[in-house]
CSV table of C-alpha atoms in Angstrom, one decimal:
chain,number,residue,atom,x,y,z
R,684,MET,CA,-0.3,-0.1,0.1
R,685,ALA,CA,2.0,2.9,-1.4
R,686,CYS,CA,1.8,5.9,1.6
R,687,LYS,CA,0.5,8.9,0.3
R,688,LEU,CA,3.0,12.6,0.4
R,689,LEU,CA,1.2,15.6,1.6
R,690,PRO,CA,2.8,19.3,0.9
R,691,LEU,CA,4.5,20.2,4.2
R,692,ARG,CA,2.9,23.6,5.6
R,693,ILE,CA,5.7,25.4,6.9
R,694,GLU,CA,4.3,28.6,8.8
R,695,MET,CA,6.3,31.8,10.3
R,696,VAL,CA,5.6,31.9,13.6
R,697,LYS,CA,5.6,36.7,14.6
R,698,LYS,CA,7.6,36.0,18.3
R,699,THR,CA,6.2,38.5,20.2
R,700,PRO,CA,9.6,40.9,21.7
R,701,ARG,CA,10.1,41.3,25.6
R,702,ILE,CA,9.8,45.1,26.7
R,703,GLY,CA,10.1,46.2,29.6
R,704,LEU,CA,8.5,49.9,30.8
R,705,VAL,CA,10.2,51.5,33.6
R,706,LEU,CA,8.5,55.0,34.8
R,707,GLY,CA,10.2,56.5,37.1
R,708,GLY,CA,9.5,59.2,40.3
R,709,GLY,CA,8.8,63.0,40.0
R,710,GLY,CA,5.5,63.7,42.5
R,711,VAL,CA,1.9,64.7,40.2
R,712,ILE,CA,3.9,66.3,37.7
R,713,GLY,CA,5.7,63.7,36.8
R,714,ASN,CA,2.7,61.3,36.4
R,715,ALA,CA,0.9,63.9,33.8
R,716,TYR,CA,4.8,63.4,32.3
R,717,LEU,CA,4.7,60.1,32.0
R,718,THR,CA,1.1,60.1,31.0
R,719,GLY,CA,1.9,62.3,27.9
R,720,VAL,CA,5.4,60.2,27.0
R,721,LEU,CA,3.5,57.1,27.6
R,722,GLU,CA,0.7,58.3,25.2
R,723,GLY,CA,3.1,59.3,22.7
R,724,ILE,CA,5.1,56.1,22.6
R,725,ARG,CA,1.1,54.6,21.2
R,726,ARG,CA,0.3,56.9,18.5
R,727,VAL,CA,3.9,56.3,17.2
R,728,SER,CA,3.9,53.3,17.2
R,729,GLY,CA,0.7,52.0,18.3
R,730,TRP,CA,2.4,49.7,21.2
R,731,ASP,CA,0.3,49.9,24.0
R,732,PRO,CA,2.2,50.4,27.4
R,733,GLY,CA,-0.2,48.3,29.4
R,734,THR,CA,1.2,45.0,27.5
R,735,ALA,CA,4.6,45.6,28.6
R,736,SER,CA,5.7,42.1,30.1
R,737,VAL,CA,7.3,43.7,32.7
R,738,THR,CA,6.5,47.5,34.4
R,739,VAL,CA,8.9,49.1,37.5
R,740,GLY,CA,7.4,52.1,38.7
R,741,THR,CA,9.4,54.1,41.5
R,742,SER,CA,7.1,56.4,42.9
R,743,ALA,CA,5.0,59.2,40.4
R,744,GLY,CA,5.7,56.4,38.0
R,745,SER,CA,4.4,53.4,40.9
R,746,VAL,CA,1.2,54.7,40.1
R,747,SER,CA,1.5,55.4,36.3
R,748,GLY,CA,2.5,51.7,36.4
R,749,ALA,CA,-0.8,50.3,38.4
R,750,LEU,CA,-2.7,52.1,36.5
R,751,SER,CA,-1.1,50.7,33.1
R,752,THR,CA,-1.0,47.8,34.3
R,753,LEU,CA,-4.2,47.1,36.1
R,754,GLY,CA,-5.8,48.0,32.1
R,755,MET,CA,-6.5,51.7,31.9
R,756,PRO,CA,-5.4,52.6,28.3
R,757,CYS,CA,-3.3,55.7,28.2
R,758,ASP,CA,-4.9,57.4,25.5
R,759,LEU,CA,-7.8,58.1,28.5
R,760,MET,CA,-5.5,58.1,30.8
R,761,TYR,CA,-4.3,61.1,29.3
R,762,ARG,CA,-7.6,62.8,28.5
R,763,TYR,CA,-8.4,62.5,32.0
R,764,VAL,CA,-5.3,64.3,33.1
R,765,CYS,CA,-5.4,66.9,30.7
R,766,HIS,CA,-9.2,67.3,31.8
R,767,GLU,CA,-10.8,65.9,28.4
R,768,GLU,CA,-13.9,64.2,28.0
R,769,PRO,CA,-13.6,60.7,26.1
R,770,PRO,CA,-14.4,61.3,22.2
R,771,PRO,CA,-18.5,60.8,22.3
R,772,GLY,CA,-19.7,57.0,21.2
R,773,LYS,CA,-16.8,55.7,22.9
R,774,ASP,CA,-17.2,52.8,24.8
R,775,LEU,CA,-16.0,53.2,27.8
R,776,PRO,CA,-14.3,50.2,29.9
R,777,GLU,CA,-15.2,49.9,33.4
R,778,ILE,CA,-11.4,50.7,34.4
R,779,ALA,CA,-12.0,54.1,33.1
R,780,SER,CA,-15.5,54.5,33.5
R,781,ARG,CA,-14.8,55.3,37.1
R,782,PHE,CA,-12.4,57.5,37.0
R,783,ARG,CA,-14.8,59.1,35.2
R,784,GLU,CA,-17.1,59.5,37.6
R,785,ARG,CA,-14.3,61.5,39.9
R,786,PRO,CA,-12.5,64.6,38.3
R,787,ASP,CA,-8.3,64.4,38.5
R,788,ASN,CA,-8.1,68.0,40.2
R,789,GLU,CA,-10.6,65.7,43.4
R,790,TRP,CA,-7.6,63.3,43.7
R,791,THR,CA,-4.8,65.7,43.4
R,792,ASP,CA,-6.6,68.5,45.8
R,793,ARG,CA,-6.8,65.6,48.6
R,794,LEU,CA,-3.8,64.8,49.1
R,795,TYR,CA,-2.0,66.3,52.3
R,796,ARG,CA,-4.4,64.6,54.2
R,797,PRO,CA,-2.7,64.5,58.1
R,798,THR,CA,-2.2,61.0,59.6
R,799,GLY,CA,-3.3,63.0,62.6
R,800,VAL,CA,-0.4,60.6,64.1
R,801,VAL,CA,2.2,62.7,66.2
R,802,PRO,CA,5.5,61.4,64.0
R,803,ARG,CA,9.1,60.6,64.9
R,804,PRO,CA,10.3,64.4,64.5
R,805,LEU,CA,13.8,63.1,64.1
R,806,LEU,CA,16.2,59.7,63.0
R,807,SER,CA,13.4,58.3,61.2
R,808,SER,CA,15.8,55.7,59.9
R,809,PRO,CA,18.7,55.4,62.3
R,810,SER,CA,20.0,51.9,60.4
R,811,SER,CA,20.1,54.1,57.8
R,812,VAL,CA,22.2,57.0,58.8
R,813,LEU,CA,24.6,53.4,60.3
R,814,GLN,CA,24.4,51.8,57.2
R,815,ALA,CA,25.9,55.1,55.4
R,816,LEU,CA,27.9,56.2,57.1
R,817,MET,CA,29.9,52.5,57.0
R,818,ASN,CA,29.3,52.8,53.5
R,819,PRO,CA,29.9,56.4,51.7
R,820,TRP,CA,30.0,54.8,48.8
R,821,GLN,CA,27.5,52.6,48.2
R,822,THR,CA,25.1,54.4,49.2
R,823,SER,CA,22.9,57.1,48.1
R,824,VAL,CA,23.2,60.8,50.0
R,825,ASP,CA,19.1,60.6,50.0
R,826,LEU,CA,19.2,57.6,52.1
R,827,PHE,CA,20.9,59.1,54.1
R,828,VAL,CA,19.2,62.9,54.9
R,829,ALA,CA,15.7,60.4,54.8
R,830,GLY,CA,17.6,58.1,58.4
R,831,LEU,CA,17.9,61.7,59.3
R,832,LEU,CA,14.9,63.5,59.2
R,833,GLY,CA,11.6,62.4,61.3
R,834,GLU,CA,8.6,60.5,59.8
R,835,GLY,CA,6.3,63.0,57.8
R,836,PHE,CA,2.6,63.7,59.2
R,837,LEU,CA,1.1,63.0,55.4
R,838,SER,CA,-0.8,59.9,54.7
R,839,THR,CA,-0.4,58.1,51.0
R,840,ARG,CA,-4.3,57.4,52.0
R,841,THR,CA,-5.5,59.1,48.7
R,842,ILE,CA,-2.7,57.9,46.7
R,843,GLY,CA,-4.6,54.4,47.8
R,844,GLU,CA,-7.8,55.1,46.7
R,845,ILE,CA,-6.8,55.2,43.6
R,846,ILE,CA,-5.4,52.4,43.0
R,847,GLU,CA,-8.3,50.6,45.3
R,848,ALA,CA,-11.3,53.0,42.7
R,849,VAL,CA,-9.4,50.3,40.1
R,850,GLN,CA,-9.1,47.1,41.8
R,851,PRO,CA,-9.9,46.8,45.5
R,852,GLY,CA,-7.4,44.2,46.7
R,853,GLY,CA,-5.2,42.2,45.5
R,854,TRP,CA,-2.1,42.8,42.6
R,855,PRO,CA,-2.2,43.1,38.6
R,856,GLN,CA,-2.6,40.1,36.4
R,857,ARG,CA,0.1,41.7,34.4
R,858,GLU,CA,4.0,41.5,36.9
R,859,PHE,CA,4.0,45.0,38.4
R,860,TRP,CA,7.1,46.0,41.0
R,861,ALA,CA,6.7,48.9,42.5
R,862,VAL,CA,9.5,50.2,44.5
R,863,THR,CA,10.0,51.1,47.9
R,864,VAL,CA,13.0,51.2,50.9
R,865,ASP,CA,12.5,49.6,53.8
R,866,LEU,CA,13.8,52.5,56.0
R,867,ASP,CA,14.9,50.3,59.0
R,868,ALA,CA,16.8,47.9,56.7
R,869,GLY,CA,18.3,49.9,54.2
R,870,ARG,CA,17.1,48.6,51.8
R,871,ARG,CA,15.4,48.4,48.2
R,872,VAL,CA,12.2,45.9,47.8
R,873,ALA,CA,10.4,45.9,44.5
R,874,PHE,CA,6.9,45.1,45.7
R,875,GLY,CA,5.7,42.2,42.8
R,876,ARG,CA,8.1,40.1,42.5
R,877,ASN,CA,9.5,36.7,44.1
R,878,ASP,CA,11.7,38.6,47.1
R,879,ALA,CA,8.8,40.5,48.6
R,880,PRO,CA,7.2,40.3,50.7
R,881,PRO,CA,3.2,39.4,50.3
R,882,THR,CA,0.9,42.8,50.1
R,883,ASP,CA,-1.8,44.6,47.8
R,884,VAL,CA,-0.5,46.5,45.0
R,885,ALA,CA,-3.0,49.4,47.0
R,886,ARG,CA,-0.8,49.4,49.4
R,887,ALA,CA,3.1,49.2,47.4
R,888,VAL,CA,1.9,51.9,45.6
R,889,ARG,CA,1.6,53.9,48.6
R,890,ALA,CA,4.3,53.3,49.6
R,891,SER,CA,6.2,53.7,46.8
R,892,CYS,CA,5.2,57.5,46.6
R,893,ALA,CA,5.7,57.8,51.1
R,894,ILE,CA,8.3,60.9,50.3
R,895,PRO,CA,9.8,60.8,53.9
R,896,ALA,CA,9.6,63.5,55.8
R,897,VAL,CA,6.1,64.9,54.5
R,898,PHE,CA,4.6,61.4,54.3
R,899,ALA,CA,4.6,59.0,56.8
R,900,PRO,CA,5.9,55.8,56.0
R,901,VAL,CA,3.8,53.2,55.4
R,902,ARG,CA,3.5,50.0,57.5
R,903,ILE,CA,3.4,46.0,55.8
R,904,ARG,CA,4.2,43.0,57.4
R,905,GLY,CA,5.6,45.2,60.0
R,906,ARG,CA,8.0,46.8,58.9
R,907,ARG,CA,8.6,50.3,57.6
R,908,TYR,CA,8.5,51.3,54.1
R,909,ALA,CA,9.1,54.8,52.1
R,910,ASP,CA,9.1,56.2,48.7
R,911,GLY,CA,11.8,54.5,46.2
R,912,GLY,CA,13.2,57.5,44.4
R,913,VAL,CA,15.6,57.5,48.0
R,914,LEU,CA,17.6,55.1,46.5
R,915,SER,CA,17.5,56.0,42.6
R,916,VAL,CA,14.2,57.7,40.9
R,917,SER,CA,14.4,55.5,38.2
R,918,ASN,CA,15.4,51.6,39.3
R,919,LEU,CA,15.8,50.8,35.1
R,920,ASP,CA,19.0,48.1,36.6
R,921,LEU,CA,16.4,46.1,38.0
R,922,LEU,CA,15.8,44.7,34.7
R,923,ALA,CA,19.3,44.3,34.1
R,924,ASP,CA,18.7,40.9,34.3
R,925,GLU,CA,14.9,40.1,33.2
R,926,ASN,CA,16.0,39.2,28.8
R,927,LEU,CA,14.3,41.2,27.3
R,928,ASP,CA,14.4,42.2,24.0
R,929,LEU,CA,13.7,46.3,24.7
R,930,VAL,CA,13.6,48.2,27.7
R,931,VAL,CA,11.2,51.9,27.5
R,932,CYS,CA,12.5,53.6,30.9
R,933,VAL,CA,10.9,57.3,31.6
R,934,ASN,CA,12.3,58.7,33.5
R,935,PRO,CA,10.8,62.8,34.7
R,936,MET,CA,14.0,64.2,37.0
R,937,SER,CA,17.1,63.7,34.7
R,938,SER,CA,17.5,65.5,31.8
R,939,LEU,CA,20.2,66.5,28.9
R,940,GLU,CA,19.1,69.6,28.0
R,941,GLY,CA,18.8,71.2,31.5
R,942,ARG,CA,16.7,74.1,33.1
R,943,SER,CA,17.2,77.7,31.2
R,944,TYR,CA,16.5,80.3,34.5
R,945,GLU,CA,15.1,84.1,33.4
R,946,GLY,CA,13.6,86.3,35.3
R,947,PRO,CA,15.4,88.3,38.7
R,948,VAL,CA,16.3,86.3,41.3
R,949,ASP,CA,16.5,86.7,44.6
R,950,ARG,CA,19.1,84.1,47.5
R,951,ILE,CA,16.5,82.6,48.2
R,952,THR,CA,15.3,81.0,44.4
R,953,ALA,CA,18.8,81.2,43.3
R,954,ALA,CA,19.1,77.9,46.3
R,955,ILE,CA,16.4,76.4,44.9
R,956,HIS,CA,17.3,76.4,41.8
R,957,GLU,CA,20.7,75.4,41.6
R,958,LEU,CA,19.9,72.3,44.5
R,959,GLU,CA,17.1,71.4,41.9
R,960,ARG,CA,19.9,70.9,39.2
R,961,ARG,CA,22.6,69.1,41.2
R,962,SER,CA,19.7,66.3,42.1
R,963,TRP,CA,19.1,66.0,38.1
R,964,LEU,CA,22.7,65.8,37.8
R,965,ARG,CA,22.9,63.2,40.4
R,966,PHE,CA,19.8,61.6,39.1
R,967,GLY,CA,21.4,61.6,35.5
R,968,ARG,CA,24.8,59.9,36.7
R,969,ARG,CA,22.8,57.6,38.8
R,970,LEU,CA,20.5,56.7,35.3
R,971,GLY,CA,23.3,57.0,33.2
R,972,TRP,CA,24.7,53.6,35.3
R,973,GLU,CA,21.6,51.5,35.3
R,974,ARG,CA,21.4,52.2,32.1
R,975,ARG,CA,24.6,50.9,31.2
R,976,GLN,CA,24.0,48.0,33.2
R,977,VAL,CA,21.2,46.4,31.5
R,978,GLU,CA,22.7,46.9,27.7
R,979,ASP,CA,25.9,45.0,29.3
R,980,ALA,CA,23.1,42.7,30.1
R,981,GLY,CA,22.7,42.4,26.4
R,982,THR,CA,19.3,44.7,26.6
R,983,PRO,CA,18.8,47.3,24.5
R,984,VAL,CA,17.0,50.6,26.4
R,985,LEU,CA,15.2,53.8,24.8
R,986,LEU,CA,15.3,56.4,27.8
R,987,ILE,CA,13.0,59.3,27.6
R,988,GLN,CA,13.8,62.4,29.7
R,989,PRO,CA,12.5,65.8,29.8
R,990,THR,CA,13.6,68.4,26.6
R,991,GLU,CA,14.1,71.3,26.9
R,992,ALA,CA,10.7,72.5,25.4
R,993,ASP,CA,9.8,70.4,28.0
R,994,LEU,CA,11.1,71.7,31.0
R,995,GLU,CA,10.0,75.5,30.0
R,996,VAL,CA,6.3,74.2,31.3
R,997,ILE,CA,8.2,71.9,34.1
R,998,PRO,CA,7.6,73.3,37.1
R,999,VAL,CA,10.8,73.9,39.7
R,1000,ASN,CA,8.3,72.6,43.0
R,1001,LEU,CA,6.7,69.0,41.4
R,1002,MET,CA,3.6,68.9,43.2
R,1003,ARG,CA,2.1,71.8,41.6
R,1004,ALA,CA,-1.3,69.7,40.1
R,1005,GLU,CA,-2.7,72.9,38.2
R,1006,GLU,CA,0.6,72.6,36.0
R,1007,ARG,CA,-0.6,68.2,35.2
R,1008,PRO,CA,-2.2,69.2,32.1
R,1009,ALA,CA,-0.1,71.7,30.3
R,1010,VAL,CA,2.8,68.8,31.4
R,1011,ALA,CA,1.4,66.5,29.6
R,1012,GLU,CA,0.0,68.0,26.7
R,1013,ARG,CA,4.1,69.4,26.1
R,1014,ALA,CA,5.4,65.8,26.7
R,1015,LEU,CA,3.0,64.1,24.6
R,1016,GLU,CA,3.9,66.6,22.2
R,1017,THR,CA,8.0,65.6,22.2
R,1018,THR,CA,8.0,62.6,21.8
R,1019,ILE,CA,5.8,62.1,18.7
R,1020,ALA,CA,8.8,64.5,17.8
R,1021,GLY,CA,11.9,62.1,18.8
R,1022,LEU,CA,10.5,59.8,17.8
R,1023,GLU,CA,9.5,60.9,13.8
R,1024,SER,CA,13.1,62.1,13.9
R,1025,ARG,CA,15.3,61.0,16.4
R,1026,ARG,CA,17.8,58.1,14.5
R,1027,GLU,CA,18.9,56.8,17.8
R,1028,TRP,CA,15.6,56.2,18.3
R,1029,MET,CA,15.0,54.3,15.4
R,1030,PRO,CA,15.8,50.5,16.6
R,1031,SER,CA,13.6,51.2,19.2
R,1032,LEU,CA,10.5,52.1,17.2
R,1033,ARG,CA,10.6,48.8,15.0
R,1034,VAL,CA,10.7,46.6,18.5
R,1035,LEU,CA,7.4,48.2,19.4
R,1036,ARG,CA,5.5,48.6,15.8
R,1037,ALA,CA,7.1,44.6,15.9
R,1038,ALA,CA,5.4,44.7,19.5
R,1039,ALA,CA,2.2,46.2,18.7
R,1040,ASP,CA,2.0,43.7,15.0
R,1041,VAL,CA,1.8,40.3,17.0
């Protein structure tokens, strides 16, 4: 009996690029900047940031990252921050409908709620101070200062309520890490990773946003956690060993172009400007080191940070909520312009478009 040979059919299977997303800190203004950048990336590449293989968020970036991984479309988040209505006739996902009931400024106006508890006035973390003194070259200056200062007297409850409006408990199904600092140990903890204590996403984001000496640290399983930006405003290096095809890092608190200050400046204002300049330089150096760790491991990095045009609308006070729409709009413009014109961004753009096409 003769065998019937069937023609062999070969199909090319497209491999979905594994993309990591890193969202840095920067207060309510940084959150607006992130919103504009992510929407710009979506419009040019077609890639949805909410589909990232892993998302790392620090401080304000943890809010954006949590909402993204929980399913908040970045185009609707952009409209929300800019006080715009969704397109007429568009069916809103449930998550966006919940947000529509509470305007953006309602959240930001309620950020500064006292805890009602008298905080520790000094030395919030003696162990962090000791660690900095014992290992000065391996410890962040900000960790040392945070340990010296007292605990904050404001609560991060409102930030938690933003996340709880979307997911009352549990953790996003997609991989999401909220970066914090364990004040009692002086070390970085990324909630959502296997080596971090279990908790719910709202509480983790609250901890990631707990700026030392301003907001009270958040207790999780008996330990105190504070803003992950104390050690790094970006924490890009956490993705060095994740075998990704690309990491997109958006960092609101560093810039290669710098801010130009105009007009009369008194001594106090000049001191504030100088402090900001030195801080951003330090953040930028740390970010450069983190980028090298990821690229040396074989993963390319698309790094997006404020341009001179962005800095024209970004205030020195990153908690000035009334500037959020202008910052988001400008970030959208500069991101689209960069992705369409910057030659060094073209390889990353191809990866993003490939991910969007699969």
